[in-house]
mmCIF file of N, CA and C in Angstrom:
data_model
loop_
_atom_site.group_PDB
_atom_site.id
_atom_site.type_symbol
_atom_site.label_atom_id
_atom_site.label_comp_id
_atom_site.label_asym_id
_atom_site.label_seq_id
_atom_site.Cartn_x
_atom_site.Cartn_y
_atom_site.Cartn_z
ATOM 1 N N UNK A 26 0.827 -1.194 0.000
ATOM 2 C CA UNK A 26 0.000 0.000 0.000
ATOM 3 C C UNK A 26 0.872 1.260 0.000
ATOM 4 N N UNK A 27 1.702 1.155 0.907
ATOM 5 C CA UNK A 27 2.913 2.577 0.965
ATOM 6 C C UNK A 27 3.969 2.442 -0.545
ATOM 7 N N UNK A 28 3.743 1.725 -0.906
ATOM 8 C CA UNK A 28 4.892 1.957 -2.322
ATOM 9 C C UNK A 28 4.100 2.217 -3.084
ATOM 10 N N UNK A 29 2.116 2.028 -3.223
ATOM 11 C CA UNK A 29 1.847 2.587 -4.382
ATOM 12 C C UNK A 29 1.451 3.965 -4.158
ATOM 13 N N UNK A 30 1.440 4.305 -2.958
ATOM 14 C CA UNK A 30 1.141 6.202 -3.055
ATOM 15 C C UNK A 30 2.599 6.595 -3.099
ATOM 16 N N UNK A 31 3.700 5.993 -2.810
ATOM 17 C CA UNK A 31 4.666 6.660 -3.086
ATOM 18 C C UNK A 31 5.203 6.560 -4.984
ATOM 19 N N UNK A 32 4.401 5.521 -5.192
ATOM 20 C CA UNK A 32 5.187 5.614 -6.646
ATOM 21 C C UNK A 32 3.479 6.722 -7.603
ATOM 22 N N UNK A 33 2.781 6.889 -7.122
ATOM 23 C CA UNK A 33 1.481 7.688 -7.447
ATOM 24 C C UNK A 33 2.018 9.047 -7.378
ATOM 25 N N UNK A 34 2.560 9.456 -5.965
ATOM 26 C CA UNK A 34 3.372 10.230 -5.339
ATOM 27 C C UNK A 34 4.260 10.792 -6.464
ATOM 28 N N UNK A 35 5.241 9.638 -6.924
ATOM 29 C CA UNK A 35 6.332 10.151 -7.826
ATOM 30 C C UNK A 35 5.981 10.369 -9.067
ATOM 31 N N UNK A 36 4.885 9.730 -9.494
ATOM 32 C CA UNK A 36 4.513 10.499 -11.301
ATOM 33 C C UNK A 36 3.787 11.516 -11.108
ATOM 34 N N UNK A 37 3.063 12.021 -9.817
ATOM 35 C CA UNK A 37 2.476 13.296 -10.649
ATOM 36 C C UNK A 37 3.282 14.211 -10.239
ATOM 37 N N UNK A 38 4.532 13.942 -9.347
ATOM 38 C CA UNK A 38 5.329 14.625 -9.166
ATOM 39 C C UNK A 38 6.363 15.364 -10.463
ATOM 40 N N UNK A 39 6.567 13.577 -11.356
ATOM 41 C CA UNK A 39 6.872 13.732 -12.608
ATOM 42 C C UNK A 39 6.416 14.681 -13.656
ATOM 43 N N UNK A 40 4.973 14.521 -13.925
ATOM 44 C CA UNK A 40 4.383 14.786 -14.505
ATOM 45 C C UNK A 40 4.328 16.745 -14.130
ATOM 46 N N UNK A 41 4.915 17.198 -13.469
ATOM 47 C CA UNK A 41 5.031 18.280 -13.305
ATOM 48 C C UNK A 41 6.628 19.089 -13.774
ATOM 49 N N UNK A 42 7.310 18.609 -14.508
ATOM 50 C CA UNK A 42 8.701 18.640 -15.331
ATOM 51 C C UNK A 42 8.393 18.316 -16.312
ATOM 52 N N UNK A 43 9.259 19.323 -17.161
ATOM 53 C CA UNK A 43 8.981 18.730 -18.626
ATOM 54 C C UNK A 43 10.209 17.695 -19.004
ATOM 55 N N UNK A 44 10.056 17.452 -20.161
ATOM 56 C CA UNK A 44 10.760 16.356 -20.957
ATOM 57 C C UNK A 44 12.136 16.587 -20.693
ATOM 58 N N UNK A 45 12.734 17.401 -20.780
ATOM 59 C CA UNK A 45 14.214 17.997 -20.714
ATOM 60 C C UNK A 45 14.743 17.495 -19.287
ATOM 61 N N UNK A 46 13.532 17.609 -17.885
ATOM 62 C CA UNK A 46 13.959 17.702 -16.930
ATOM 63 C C UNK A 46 14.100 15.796 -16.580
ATOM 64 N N UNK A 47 12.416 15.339 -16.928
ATOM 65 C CA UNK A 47 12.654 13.918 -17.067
ATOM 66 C C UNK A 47 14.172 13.040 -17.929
ATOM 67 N N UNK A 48 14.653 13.654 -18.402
ATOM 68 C CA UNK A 48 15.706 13.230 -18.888
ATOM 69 C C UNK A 48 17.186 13.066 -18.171
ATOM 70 N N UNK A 49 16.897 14.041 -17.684
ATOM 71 C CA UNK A 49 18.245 14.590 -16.425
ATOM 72 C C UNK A 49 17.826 13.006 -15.288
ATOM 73 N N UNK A 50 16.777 13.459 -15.108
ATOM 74 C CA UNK A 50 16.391 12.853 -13.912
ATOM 75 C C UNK A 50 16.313 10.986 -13.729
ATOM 76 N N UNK A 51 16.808 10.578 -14.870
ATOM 77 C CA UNK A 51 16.184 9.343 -15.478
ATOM 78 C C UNK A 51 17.976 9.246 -15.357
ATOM 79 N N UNK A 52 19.000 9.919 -15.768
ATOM 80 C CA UNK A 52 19.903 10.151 -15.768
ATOM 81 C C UNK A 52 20.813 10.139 -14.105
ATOM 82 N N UNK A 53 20.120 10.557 -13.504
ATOM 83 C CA UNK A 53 20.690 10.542 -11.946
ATOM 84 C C UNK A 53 20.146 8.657 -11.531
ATOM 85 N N UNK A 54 19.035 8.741 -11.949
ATOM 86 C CA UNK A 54 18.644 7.419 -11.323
ATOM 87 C C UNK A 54 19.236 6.362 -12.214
ATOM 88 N N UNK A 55 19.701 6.277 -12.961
ATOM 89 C CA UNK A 55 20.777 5.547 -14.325
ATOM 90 C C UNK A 55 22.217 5.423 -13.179
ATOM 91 N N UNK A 56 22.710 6.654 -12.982
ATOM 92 C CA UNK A 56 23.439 6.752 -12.320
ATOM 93 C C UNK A 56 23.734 6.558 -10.096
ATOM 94 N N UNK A 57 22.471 6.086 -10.292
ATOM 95 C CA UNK A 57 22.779 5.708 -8.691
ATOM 96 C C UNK A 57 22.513 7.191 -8.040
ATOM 97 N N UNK A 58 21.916 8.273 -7.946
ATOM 98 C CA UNK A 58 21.932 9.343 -7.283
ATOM 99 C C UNK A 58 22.314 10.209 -7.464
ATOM 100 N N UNK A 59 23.062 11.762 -6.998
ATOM 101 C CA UNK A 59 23.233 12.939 -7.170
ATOM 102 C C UNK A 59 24.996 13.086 -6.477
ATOM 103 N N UNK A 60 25.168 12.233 -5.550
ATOM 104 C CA UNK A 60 26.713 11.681 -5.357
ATOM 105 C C UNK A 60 27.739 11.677 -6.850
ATOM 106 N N UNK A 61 28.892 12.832 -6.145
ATOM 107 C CA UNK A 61 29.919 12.838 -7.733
ATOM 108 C C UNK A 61 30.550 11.325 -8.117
ATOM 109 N N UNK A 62 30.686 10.816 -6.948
ATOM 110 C CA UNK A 62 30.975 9.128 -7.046
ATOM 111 C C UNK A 62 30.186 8.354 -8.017
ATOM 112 N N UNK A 63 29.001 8.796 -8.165
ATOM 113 C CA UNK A 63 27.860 8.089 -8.897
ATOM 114 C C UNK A 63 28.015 8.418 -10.119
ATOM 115 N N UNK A 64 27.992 9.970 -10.389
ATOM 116 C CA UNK A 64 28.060 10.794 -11.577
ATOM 117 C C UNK A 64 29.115 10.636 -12.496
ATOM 118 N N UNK A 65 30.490 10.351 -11.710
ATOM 119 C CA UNK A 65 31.551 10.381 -12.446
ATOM 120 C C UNK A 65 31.711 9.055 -13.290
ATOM 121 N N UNK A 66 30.721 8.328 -13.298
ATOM 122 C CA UNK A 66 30.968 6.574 -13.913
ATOM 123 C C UNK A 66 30.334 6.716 -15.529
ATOM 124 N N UNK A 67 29.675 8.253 -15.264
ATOM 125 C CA UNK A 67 28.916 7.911 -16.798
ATOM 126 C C UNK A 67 29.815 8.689 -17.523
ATOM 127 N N UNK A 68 28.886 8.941 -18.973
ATOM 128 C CA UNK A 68 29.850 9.709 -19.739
ATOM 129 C C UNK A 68 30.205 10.835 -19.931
ATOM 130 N N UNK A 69 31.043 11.440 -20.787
ATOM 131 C CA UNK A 69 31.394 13.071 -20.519
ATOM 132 C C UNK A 69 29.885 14.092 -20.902
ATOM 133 N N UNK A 70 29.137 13.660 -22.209
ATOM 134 C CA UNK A 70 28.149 14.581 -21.896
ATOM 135 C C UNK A 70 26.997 14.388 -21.192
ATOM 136 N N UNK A 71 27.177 13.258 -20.825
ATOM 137 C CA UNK A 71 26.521 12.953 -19.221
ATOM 138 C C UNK A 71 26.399 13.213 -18.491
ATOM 139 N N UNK A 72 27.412 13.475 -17.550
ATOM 140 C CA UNK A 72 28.004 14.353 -16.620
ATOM 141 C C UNK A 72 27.970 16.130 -16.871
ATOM 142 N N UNK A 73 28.053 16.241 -18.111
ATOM 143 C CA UNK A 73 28.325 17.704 -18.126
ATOM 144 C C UNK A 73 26.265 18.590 -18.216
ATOM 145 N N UNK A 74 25.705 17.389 -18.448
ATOM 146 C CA UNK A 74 24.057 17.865 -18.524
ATOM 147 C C UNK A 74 23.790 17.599 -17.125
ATOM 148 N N UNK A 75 24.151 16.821 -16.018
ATOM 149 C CA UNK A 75 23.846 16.544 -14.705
ATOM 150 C C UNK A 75 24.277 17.608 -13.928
ATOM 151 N N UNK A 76 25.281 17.830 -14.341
ATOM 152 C CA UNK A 76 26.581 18.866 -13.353
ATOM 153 C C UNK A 76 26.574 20.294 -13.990
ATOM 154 N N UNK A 77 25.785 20.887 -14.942
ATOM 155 C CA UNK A 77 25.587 22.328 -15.470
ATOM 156 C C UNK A 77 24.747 22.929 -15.452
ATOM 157 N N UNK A 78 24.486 23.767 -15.104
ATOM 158 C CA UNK A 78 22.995 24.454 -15.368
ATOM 159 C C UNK A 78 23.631 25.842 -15.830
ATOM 160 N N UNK A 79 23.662 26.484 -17.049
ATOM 161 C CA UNK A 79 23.454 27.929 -17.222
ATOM 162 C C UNK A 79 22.798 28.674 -16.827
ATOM 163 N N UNK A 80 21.433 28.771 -17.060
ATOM 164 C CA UNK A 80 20.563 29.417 -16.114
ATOM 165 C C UNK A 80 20.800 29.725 -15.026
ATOM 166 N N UNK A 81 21.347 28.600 -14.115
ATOM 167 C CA UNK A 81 21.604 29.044 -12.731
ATOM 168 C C UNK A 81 23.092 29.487 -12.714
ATOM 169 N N UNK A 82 23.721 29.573 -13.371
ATOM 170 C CA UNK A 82 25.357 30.258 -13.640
ATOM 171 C C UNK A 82 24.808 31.831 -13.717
ATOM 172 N N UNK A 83 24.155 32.286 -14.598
ATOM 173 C CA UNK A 83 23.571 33.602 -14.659
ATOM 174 C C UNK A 83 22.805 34.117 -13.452
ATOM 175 N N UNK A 84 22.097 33.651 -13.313
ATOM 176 C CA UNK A 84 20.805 33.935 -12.335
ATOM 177 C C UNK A 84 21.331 33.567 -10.725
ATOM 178 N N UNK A 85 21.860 32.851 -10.807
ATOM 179 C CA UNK A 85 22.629 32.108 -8.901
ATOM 180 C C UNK A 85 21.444 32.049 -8.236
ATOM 181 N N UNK A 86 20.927 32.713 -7.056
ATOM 182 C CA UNK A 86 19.969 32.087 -6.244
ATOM 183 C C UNK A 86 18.985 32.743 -6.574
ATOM 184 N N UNK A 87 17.995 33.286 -7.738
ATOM 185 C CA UNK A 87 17.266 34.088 -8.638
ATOM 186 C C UNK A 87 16.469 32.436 -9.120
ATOM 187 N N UNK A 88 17.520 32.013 -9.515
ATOM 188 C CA UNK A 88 16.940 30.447 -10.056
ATOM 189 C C UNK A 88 16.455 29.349 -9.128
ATOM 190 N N UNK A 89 17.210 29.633 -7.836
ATOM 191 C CA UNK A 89 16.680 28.890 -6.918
ATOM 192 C C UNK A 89 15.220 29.126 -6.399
ATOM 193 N N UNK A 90 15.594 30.072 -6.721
ATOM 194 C CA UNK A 90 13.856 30.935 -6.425
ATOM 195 C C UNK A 90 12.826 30.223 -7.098
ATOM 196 N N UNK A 91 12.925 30.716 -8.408
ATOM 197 C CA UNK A 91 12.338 31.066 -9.053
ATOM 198 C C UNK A 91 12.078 29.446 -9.476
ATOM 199 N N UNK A 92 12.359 28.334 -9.728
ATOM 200 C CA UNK A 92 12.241 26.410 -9.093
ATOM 201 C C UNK A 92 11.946 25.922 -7.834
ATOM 202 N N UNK A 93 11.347 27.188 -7.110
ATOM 203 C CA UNK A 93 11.171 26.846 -5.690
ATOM 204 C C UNK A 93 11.798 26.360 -4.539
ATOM 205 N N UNK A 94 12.952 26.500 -5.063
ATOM 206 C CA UNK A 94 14.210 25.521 -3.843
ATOM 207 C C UNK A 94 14.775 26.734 -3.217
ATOM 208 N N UNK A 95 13.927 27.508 -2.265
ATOM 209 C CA UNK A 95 14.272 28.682 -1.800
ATOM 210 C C UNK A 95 15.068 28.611 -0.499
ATOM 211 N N UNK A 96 14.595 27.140 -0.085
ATOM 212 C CA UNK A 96 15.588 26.500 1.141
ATOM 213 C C UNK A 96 16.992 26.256 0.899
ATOM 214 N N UNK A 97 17.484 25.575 0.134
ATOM 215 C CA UNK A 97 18.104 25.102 -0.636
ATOM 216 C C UNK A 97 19.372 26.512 -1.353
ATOM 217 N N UNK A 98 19.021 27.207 -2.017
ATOM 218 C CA UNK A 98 19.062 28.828 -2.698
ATOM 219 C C UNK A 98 19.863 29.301 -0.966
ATOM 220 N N UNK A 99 18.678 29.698 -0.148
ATOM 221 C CA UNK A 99 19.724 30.730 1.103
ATOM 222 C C UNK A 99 20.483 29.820 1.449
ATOM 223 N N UNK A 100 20.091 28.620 1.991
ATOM 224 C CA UNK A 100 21.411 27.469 2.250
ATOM 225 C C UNK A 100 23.007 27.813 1.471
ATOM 226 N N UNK A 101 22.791 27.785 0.584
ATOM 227 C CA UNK A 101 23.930 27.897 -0.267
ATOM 228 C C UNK A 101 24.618 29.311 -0.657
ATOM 229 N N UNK A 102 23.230 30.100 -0.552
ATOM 230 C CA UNK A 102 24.206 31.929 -0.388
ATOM 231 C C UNK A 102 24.350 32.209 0.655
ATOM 232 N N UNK A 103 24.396 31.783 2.261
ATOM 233 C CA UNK A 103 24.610 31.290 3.217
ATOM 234 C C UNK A 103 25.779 31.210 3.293
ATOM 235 N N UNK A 104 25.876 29.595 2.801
ATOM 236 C CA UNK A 104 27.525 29.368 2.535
ATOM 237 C C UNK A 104 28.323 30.052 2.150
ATOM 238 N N UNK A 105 27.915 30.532 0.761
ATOM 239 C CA UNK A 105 28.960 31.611 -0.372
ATOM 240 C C UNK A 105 29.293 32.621 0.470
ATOM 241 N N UNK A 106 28.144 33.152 1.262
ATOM 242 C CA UNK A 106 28.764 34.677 2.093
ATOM 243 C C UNK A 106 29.795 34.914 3.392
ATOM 244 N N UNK A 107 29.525 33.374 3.720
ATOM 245 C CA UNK A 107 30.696 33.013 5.033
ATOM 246 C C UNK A 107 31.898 32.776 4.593
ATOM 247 N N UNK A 108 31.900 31.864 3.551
ATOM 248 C CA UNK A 108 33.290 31.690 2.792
ATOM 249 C C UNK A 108 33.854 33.038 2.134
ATOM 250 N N UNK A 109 33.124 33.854 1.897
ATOM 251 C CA UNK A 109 33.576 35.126 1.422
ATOM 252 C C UNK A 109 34.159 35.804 2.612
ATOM 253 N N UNK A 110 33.531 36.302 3.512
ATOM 254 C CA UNK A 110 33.925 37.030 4.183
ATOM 255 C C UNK A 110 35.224 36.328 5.097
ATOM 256 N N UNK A 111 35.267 34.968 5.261
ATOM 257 C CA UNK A 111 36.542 34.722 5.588
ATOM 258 C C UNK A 111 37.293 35.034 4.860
ATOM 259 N N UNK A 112 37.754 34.566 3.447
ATOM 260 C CA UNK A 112 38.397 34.859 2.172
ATOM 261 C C UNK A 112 38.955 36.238 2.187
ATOM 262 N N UNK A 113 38.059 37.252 2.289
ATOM 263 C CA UNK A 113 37.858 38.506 1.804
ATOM 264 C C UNK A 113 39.046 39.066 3.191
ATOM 265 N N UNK A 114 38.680 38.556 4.292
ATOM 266 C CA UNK A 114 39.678 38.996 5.474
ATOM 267 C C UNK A 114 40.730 38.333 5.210
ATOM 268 N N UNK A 115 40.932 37.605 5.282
ATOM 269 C CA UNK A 115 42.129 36.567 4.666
ATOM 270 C C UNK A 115 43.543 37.608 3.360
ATOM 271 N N UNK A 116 42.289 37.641 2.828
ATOM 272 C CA UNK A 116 43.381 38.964 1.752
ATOM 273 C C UNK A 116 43.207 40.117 1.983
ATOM 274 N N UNK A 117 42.842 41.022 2.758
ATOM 275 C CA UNK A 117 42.750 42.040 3.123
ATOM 276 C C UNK A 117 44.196 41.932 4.337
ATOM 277 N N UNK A 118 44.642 41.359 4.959
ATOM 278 C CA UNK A 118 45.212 40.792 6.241
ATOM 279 C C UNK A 118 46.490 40.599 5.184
ATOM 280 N N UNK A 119 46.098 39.968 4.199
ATOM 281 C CA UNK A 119 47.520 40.156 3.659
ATOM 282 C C UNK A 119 48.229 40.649 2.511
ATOM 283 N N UNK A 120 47.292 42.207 2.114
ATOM 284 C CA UNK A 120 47.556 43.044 1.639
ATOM 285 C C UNK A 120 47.337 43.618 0.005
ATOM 286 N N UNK A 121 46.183 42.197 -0.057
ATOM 287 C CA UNK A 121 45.733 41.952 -1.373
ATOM 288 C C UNK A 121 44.389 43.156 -1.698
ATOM 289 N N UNK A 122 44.337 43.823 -2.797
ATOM 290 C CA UNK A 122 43.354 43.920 -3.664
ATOM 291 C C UNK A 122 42.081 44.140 -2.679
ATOM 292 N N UNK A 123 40.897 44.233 -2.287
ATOM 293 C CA UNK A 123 40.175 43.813 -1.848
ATOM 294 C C UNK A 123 39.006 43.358 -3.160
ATOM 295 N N UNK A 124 39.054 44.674 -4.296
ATOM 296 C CA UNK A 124 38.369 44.385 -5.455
ATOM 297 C C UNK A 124 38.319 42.649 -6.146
ATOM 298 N N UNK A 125 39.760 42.797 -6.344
ATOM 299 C CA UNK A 125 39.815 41.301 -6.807
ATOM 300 C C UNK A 125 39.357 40.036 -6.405
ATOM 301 N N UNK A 126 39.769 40.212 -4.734
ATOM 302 C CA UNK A 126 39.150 39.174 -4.196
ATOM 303 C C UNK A 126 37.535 38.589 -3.893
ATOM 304 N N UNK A 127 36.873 39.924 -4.121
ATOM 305 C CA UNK A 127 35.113 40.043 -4.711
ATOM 306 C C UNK A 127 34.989 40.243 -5.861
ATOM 307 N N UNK A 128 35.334 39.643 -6.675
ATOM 308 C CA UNK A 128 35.373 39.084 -8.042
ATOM 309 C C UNK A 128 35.388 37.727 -8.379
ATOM 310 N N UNK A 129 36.750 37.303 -7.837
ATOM 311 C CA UNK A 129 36.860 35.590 -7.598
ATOM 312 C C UNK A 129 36.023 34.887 -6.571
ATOM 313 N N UNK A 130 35.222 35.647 -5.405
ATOM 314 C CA UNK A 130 34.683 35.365 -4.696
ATOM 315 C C UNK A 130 33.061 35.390 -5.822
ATOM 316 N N UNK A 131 32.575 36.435 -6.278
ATOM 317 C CA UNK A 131 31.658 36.174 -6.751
ATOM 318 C C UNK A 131 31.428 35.095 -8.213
ATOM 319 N N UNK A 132 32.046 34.768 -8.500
ATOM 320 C CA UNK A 132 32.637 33.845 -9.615
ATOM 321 C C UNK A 132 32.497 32.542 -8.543
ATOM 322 N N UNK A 133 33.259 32.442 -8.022
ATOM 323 C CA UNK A 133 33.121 30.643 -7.735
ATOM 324 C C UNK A 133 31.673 30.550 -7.025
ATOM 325 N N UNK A 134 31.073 31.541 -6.593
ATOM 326 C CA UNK A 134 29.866 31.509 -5.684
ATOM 327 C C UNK A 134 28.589 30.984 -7.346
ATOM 328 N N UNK A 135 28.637 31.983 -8.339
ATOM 329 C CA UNK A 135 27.786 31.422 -9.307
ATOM 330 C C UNK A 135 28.280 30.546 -9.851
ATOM 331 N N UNK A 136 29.704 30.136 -10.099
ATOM 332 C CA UNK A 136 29.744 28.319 -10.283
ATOM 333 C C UNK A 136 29.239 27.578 -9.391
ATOM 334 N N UNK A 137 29.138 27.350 -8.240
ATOM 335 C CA UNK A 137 28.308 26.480 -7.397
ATOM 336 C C UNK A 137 26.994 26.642 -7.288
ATOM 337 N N UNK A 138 26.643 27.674 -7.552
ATOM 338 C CA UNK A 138 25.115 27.290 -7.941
ATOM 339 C C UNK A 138 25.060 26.584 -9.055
ATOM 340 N N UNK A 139 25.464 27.126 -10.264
ATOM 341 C CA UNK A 139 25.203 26.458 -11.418
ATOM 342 C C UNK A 139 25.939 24.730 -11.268
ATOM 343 N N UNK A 140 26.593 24.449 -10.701
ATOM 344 C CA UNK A 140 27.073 23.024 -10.595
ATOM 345 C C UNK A 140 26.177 22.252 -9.565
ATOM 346 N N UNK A 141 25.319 23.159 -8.580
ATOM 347 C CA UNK A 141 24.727 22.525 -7.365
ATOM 348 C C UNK A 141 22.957 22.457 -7.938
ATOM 349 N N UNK A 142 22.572 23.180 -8.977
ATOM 350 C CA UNK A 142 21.466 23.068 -9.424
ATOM 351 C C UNK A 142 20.722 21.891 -9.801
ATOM 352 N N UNK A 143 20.748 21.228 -10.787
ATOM 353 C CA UNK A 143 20.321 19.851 -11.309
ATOM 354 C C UNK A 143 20.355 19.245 -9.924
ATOM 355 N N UNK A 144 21.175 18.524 -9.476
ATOM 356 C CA UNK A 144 21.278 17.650 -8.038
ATOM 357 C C UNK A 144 20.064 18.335 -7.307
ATOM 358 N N UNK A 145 20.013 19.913 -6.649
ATOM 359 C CA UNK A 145 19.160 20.081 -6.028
ATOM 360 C C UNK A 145 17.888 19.929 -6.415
ATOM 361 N N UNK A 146 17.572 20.249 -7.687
ATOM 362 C CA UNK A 146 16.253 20.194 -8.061
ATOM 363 C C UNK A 146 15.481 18.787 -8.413
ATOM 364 N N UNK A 147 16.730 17.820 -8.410
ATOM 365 C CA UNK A 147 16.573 16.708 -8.626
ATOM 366 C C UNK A 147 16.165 15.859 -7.001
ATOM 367 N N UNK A 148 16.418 16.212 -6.342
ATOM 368 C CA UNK A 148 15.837 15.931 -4.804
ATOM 369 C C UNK A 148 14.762 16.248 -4.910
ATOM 370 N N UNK A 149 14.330 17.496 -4.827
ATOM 371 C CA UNK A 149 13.081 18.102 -4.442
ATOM 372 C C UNK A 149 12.124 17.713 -5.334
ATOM 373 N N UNK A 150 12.336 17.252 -6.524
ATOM 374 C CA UNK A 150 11.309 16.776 -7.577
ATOM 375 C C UNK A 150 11.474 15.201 -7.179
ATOM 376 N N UNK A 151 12.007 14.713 -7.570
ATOM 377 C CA UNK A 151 12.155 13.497 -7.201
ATOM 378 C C UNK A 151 12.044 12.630 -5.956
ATOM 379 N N UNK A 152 12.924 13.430 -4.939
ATOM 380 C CA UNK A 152 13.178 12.286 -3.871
ATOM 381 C C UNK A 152 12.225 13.156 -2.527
ATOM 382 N N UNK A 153 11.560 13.644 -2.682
ATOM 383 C CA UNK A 153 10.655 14.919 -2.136
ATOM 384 C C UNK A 153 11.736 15.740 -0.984
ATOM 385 N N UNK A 154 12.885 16.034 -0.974
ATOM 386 C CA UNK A 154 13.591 16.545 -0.305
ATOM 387 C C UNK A 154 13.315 18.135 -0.083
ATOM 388 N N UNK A 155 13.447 18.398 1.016
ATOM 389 C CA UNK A 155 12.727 19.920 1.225
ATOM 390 C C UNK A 155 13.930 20.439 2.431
ATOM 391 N N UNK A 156 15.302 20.038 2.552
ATOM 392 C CA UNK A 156 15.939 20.505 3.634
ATOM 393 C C UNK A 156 16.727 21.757 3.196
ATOM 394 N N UNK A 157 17.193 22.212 3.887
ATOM 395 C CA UNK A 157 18.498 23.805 3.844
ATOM 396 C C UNK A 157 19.613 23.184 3.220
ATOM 397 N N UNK A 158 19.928 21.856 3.284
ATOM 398 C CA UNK A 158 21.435 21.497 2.676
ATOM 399 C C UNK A 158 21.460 21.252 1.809
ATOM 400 N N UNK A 159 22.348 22.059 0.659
ATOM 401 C CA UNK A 159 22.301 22.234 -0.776
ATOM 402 C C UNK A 159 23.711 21.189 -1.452
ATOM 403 N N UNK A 160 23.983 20.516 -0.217
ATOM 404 C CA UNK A 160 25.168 19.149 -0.622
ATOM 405 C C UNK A 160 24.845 18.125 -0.692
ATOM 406 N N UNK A 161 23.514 18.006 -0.332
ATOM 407 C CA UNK A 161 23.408 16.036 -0.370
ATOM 408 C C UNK A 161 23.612 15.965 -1.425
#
């Protein structure tokens, strides 16, 4: 009885992604999960459709939004802003730039969204995950 509302559960969950996304997603579960261990076994443009999102390279937590993973989104600009501001003291302390270093700081912050996207959205659609941690 509990596996058929959960698998009822998971298609109309499905059924709420389009084709592009079912594909990804068919793709993680091909692959054993959202773990880089898992990811790294398939192939290169395999990996590079699991592990990219443009959209969210542009947009950073705009996209998180805006896919509803708003938990997920501050979780992770959260992170980006603590690691910054250590960073940012870090080279300030030792005589660096401060400009530069909020540059490279904002740069690796929208690569990790855009690399942390697919995985996240792939929980929350899929595995009904609704927590703040944007690493599982």
């Amino acid at each position: 009885m509990l596996e058929a509302e959960q698998e009822k559960s998971q298609k109309n969950q499905n059924a709420a992604v389009s084709e592009t996304w079912q594909a990804k997603f068919d793709l993680f579960d091909q692959a054993g999960g959202t773990s880089p261990r898992y990811i790294n076994q398939l192939e290169w443009r395999e990996r590079v459709a699991l592990t990219y999102n443009a959209p969210a390279l542009f947009l950073g937590i705009l996209y998180f939004l805006w896919k509803g993973m708003w938990r997920k989104g501050l979780g992770l600009l959260g992170f980006c802003l603590a690691v910054g501001v250590v960073i940012e003291g870090v080279l300030i302390l030792a005589g660096f730039d401060p400009l530069r270093g909020l540059k490279a700081i904002a740069a690796g912050s929208q690569m990790l969204f855009c690399m942390r996207a697919n995985a996240c959205y792939y929980r929350m659609k899929r595995l009904g995950d609704q927590s703040w941690n944007p690493f599982r």
